[in-house]
């Protein structure tokens, strides 16, 4: 398997990680050390054009891409199901048995949206949480998942307001960051889609130092009303 599928393997239970050949901890020591200090340069990330830049955020126009999507009631279980689809810790769990490179970020979102939701409210909506791996851009025709809970999703081109921050957060903990960001966008008269459509993006493996991790909150913007 490629290094890009191994780097996130600590999300996977140890008995599954040990099935990897060659052992995940032997090769690419330099890259692994880099990942401890926040480097994610080994991974493909979604392509975008910078529309504008403010002090605390950017407006970015993202190209279409394809993702594998599944339920995310629990981060570890959700990651494990998606990781098996691409071939981390086991044979690839897709209809072509095709190993697929890991990319960044790992995306989580809620299917229910509420601009005024607080941490407690959204935590109670855990049944509607979803997780996605955005697939490599070279994979135009991805294999179908064998897990019935997973689905291939075609993500449209979108314009997002994006704020970047460090630290160790799960999706529920990121809700407060989202609420703060939405307030900033409202003060700046940025035309966001209503009800709010947002995602939490995490770029680093769990062993990365928390203060060197890259996280992003992305909020969908109405590009037809956007003034640069």
XYZ file of C-alpha atoms in Angstrom:
228
model
C 0.000 0.000 0.000
C 1.130 3.578 -0.476
C 2.317 5.639 2.461
C -0.708 7.895 2.041
C -3.016 5.065 3.053
C -0.812 4.096 5.995
C -0.284 7.475 7.615
C -3.741 7.658 9.178
C -3.715 4.074 10.349
C -3.787 4.875 14.051
C -7.490 5.551 13.671
C -7.760 1.828 12.970
C -7.769 -0.783 15.770
C -4.311 -2.243 16.408
C -5.264 -5.782 15.344
C -6.174 -4.422 11.912
C -3.106 -2.207 11.624
C -0.792 -5.168 12.218
C -2.142 -6.851 9.077
C -0.471 -4.242 6.904
C 2.524 -5.441 4.904
C 5.180 -4.150 5.090
C 4.668 -2.935 8.695
C 3.312 0.596 8.702
C 5.907 1.803 11.213
C 9.044 0.860 9.244
C 9.011 2.938 6.060
C 8.933 6.683 5.414
C 10.285 7.633 8.834
C 11.066 11.155 7.703
C 7.542 11.728 6.413
C 6.030 10.290 9.595
C 8.162 12.623 11.686
C 7.014 15.496 9.514
C 3.404 14.549 10.156
C 4.022 14.765 13.917
C 4.900 18.417 13.354
C 1.848 19.113 11.203
C 3.172 18.452 7.700
C 0.539 17.163 5.254
C 2.469 17.839 2.051
C 2.370 14.143 1.075
C -1.386 14.269 0.516
C -3.548 15.623 -2.237
C -5.965 18.341 -1.084
C -9.000 19.780 -2.919
C -8.122 22.367 -5.539
C -9.457 25.889 -5.148
C -9.067 29.455 -6.378
C -8.656 32.211 -3.804
C -11.473 34.721 -4.290
C -10.598 37.102 -1.445
C -8.704 37.179 1.826
C -9.675 38.806 5.121
C -7.824 38.926 8.414
C -9.603 35.904 9.903
C -10.788 33.968 6.863
C -10.645 33.433 3.119
C -13.286 33.085 0.423
C -12.370 30.153 -1.831
C -13.926 28.685 -4.968
C -13.527 24.897 -4.964
C -13.588 22.625 -7.989
C -15.916 19.607 -8.101
C -14.649 16.392 -6.549
C -15.791 12.925 -5.548
C -15.964 11.496 -2.022
C -16.784 8.299 -0.188
C -19.409 9.123 2.440
C -20.721 7.308 5.509
C -22.450 7.775 8.883
C -20.356 9.353 11.639
C -21.989 8.694 14.995
C -18.493 7.861 16.240
C -15.287 9.283 14.724
C -13.260 6.083 15.064
C -15.957 3.787 13.656
C -16.722 6.183 10.808
C -13.064 6.522 9.893
C -12.617 2.762 10.073
C -15.417 2.058 7.600
C -14.124 4.632 5.118
C -10.531 3.465 5.602
C -11.500 -0.120 4.794
C -13.094 1.100 1.556
C -9.736 2.520 0.406
C -7.718 -0.396 1.807
C -6.271 0.667 5.170
C -5.885 -2.233 7.610
C -7.529 -4.783 5.326
C -8.090 -5.659 1.704
C -9.895 -2.756 -0.004
C -13.597 -3.135 0.737
C -14.844 -2.143 -2.691
C -16.105 -4.009 -5.729
C -12.756 -3.781 -7.558
C -10.550 -4.564 -4.527
C -8.734 -1.381 -5.515
C -6.367 0.318 -3.069
C -6.916 4.091 -3.042
C -4.563 6.764 -1.722
C -5.530 8.764 1.339
C -6.091 12.490 0.803
C -6.796 15.453 3.070
C -8.920 16.679 4.684
C -11.217 14.276 6.519
C -14.634 15.952 6.244
C -17.485 15.805 8.742
C -20.856 17.511 8.482
C -24.422 17.345 9.757
C -27.381 16.718 7.493
C -29.524 18.883 9.805
C -28.601 22.560 9.792
C -29.403 25.272 12.282
C -27.573 28.605 12.258
C -28.312 29.117 15.970
C -27.459 25.614 17.149
C -25.127 25.444 20.144
C -22.800 22.643 21.246
C -25.459 20.794 23.213
C -28.062 21.004 20.456
C -25.795 19.720 17.714
C -24.304 17.050 19.953
C -27.802 15.645 20.241
C -27.956 15.492 16.441
C -25.189 12.906 16.315
C -27.439 10.548 14.355
C -27.290 12.951 11.427
C -23.510 13.344 11.341
C -21.614 12.122 8.272
C -17.938 11.694 7.374
C -16.268 11.824 3.973
C -12.917 11.023 2.418
C -12.435 13.121 -0.705
C -11.028 10.729 -3.303
C -7.950 11.436 -5.453
C -8.685 13.652 -8.457
C -7.149 11.006 -10.725
C -9.894 8.564 -9.743
C -12.608 9.531 -12.194
C -14.605 6.322 -11.841
C -14.269 5.123 -8.226
C -15.201 1.562 -7.277
C -18.469 0.988 -5.478
C -18.338 0.305 -1.734
C -19.263 -3.158 -0.490
C -20.417 -1.668 2.813
C -24.100 -0.808 2.331
C -23.788 2.154 4.720
C -21.303 3.914 2.428
C -21.984 5.806 -0.783
C -20.090 7.583 -3.537
C -20.927 11.296 -3.465
C -20.243 13.786 -6.255
C -19.442 17.108 -4.642
C -20.340 20.108 -6.779
C -18.174 23.161 -7.256
C -18.798 25.489 -4.326
C -17.696 28.789 -2.896
C -16.827 28.607 0.798
C -15.814 31.013 3.516
C -12.938 29.240 5.269
C -11.377 29.875 8.667
C -8.277 27.947 9.749
C -7.265 27.108 13.306
C -5.139 24.661 15.271
C -5.875 22.260 18.106
C -7.412 18.837 18.698
C -11.151 18.994 17.985
C -13.898 16.528 17.152
C -16.965 17.550 15.175
C -19.093 18.432 18.198
C -16.294 20.509 19.702
C -15.980 22.398 16.410
C -19.586 23.625 16.607
C -18.606 26.544 18.846
C -15.946 27.541 16.300
C -18.583 27.388 13.577
C -20.952 29.615 15.551
C -18.220 32.194 16.149
C -17.314 32.141 12.456
C -20.922 32.590 11.333
C -21.166 35.689 13.559
C -18.022 37.142 11.963
C -19.402 36.500 8.480
C -22.690 38.182 9.414
C -20.857 41.289 10.671
C -18.915 41.407 7.395
C -22.142 40.990 5.372
C -20.841 37.858 3.671
C -23.862 36.254 1.926
C -23.934 32.731 3.319
C -26.445 30.121 2.228
C -29.438 29.842 4.568
C -29.930 27.629 6.443
C -26.219 27.416 7.160
C -24.357 24.677 5.285
C -21.004 23.976 6.905
C -18.333 21.306 7.206
C -15.448 20.596 9.566
C -12.187 19.680 7.845
C -9.281 17.967 9.642
C -5.925 17.623 7.921
C -3.685 15.747 10.365
C -3.288 12.253 11.783
C -4.077 11.887 15.496
C -0.421 11.770 16.543
C 0.256 15.292 15.215
C 1.016 17.813 17.946
C -2.307 19.564 18.703
C -0.949 23.104 18.374
C 0.496 22.252 14.936
C -2.650 20.661 13.513
C -4.614 22.290 10.724
C -8.402 22.438 11.035
C -10.853 24.381 8.925
C -14.489 25.390 9.211
C -16.001 25.923 5.773
C -19.329 27.708 5.338
C -21.104 27.720 1.985
C -21.421 31.168 0.424
C -24.019 32.413 -2.062
C -21.594 33.272 -4.863
C -24.312 35.055 -6.875
C -24.457 37.721 -4.126
C -20.779 37.793 -3.288
C -18.867 41.032 -3.686
C -15.092 40.707 -3.837
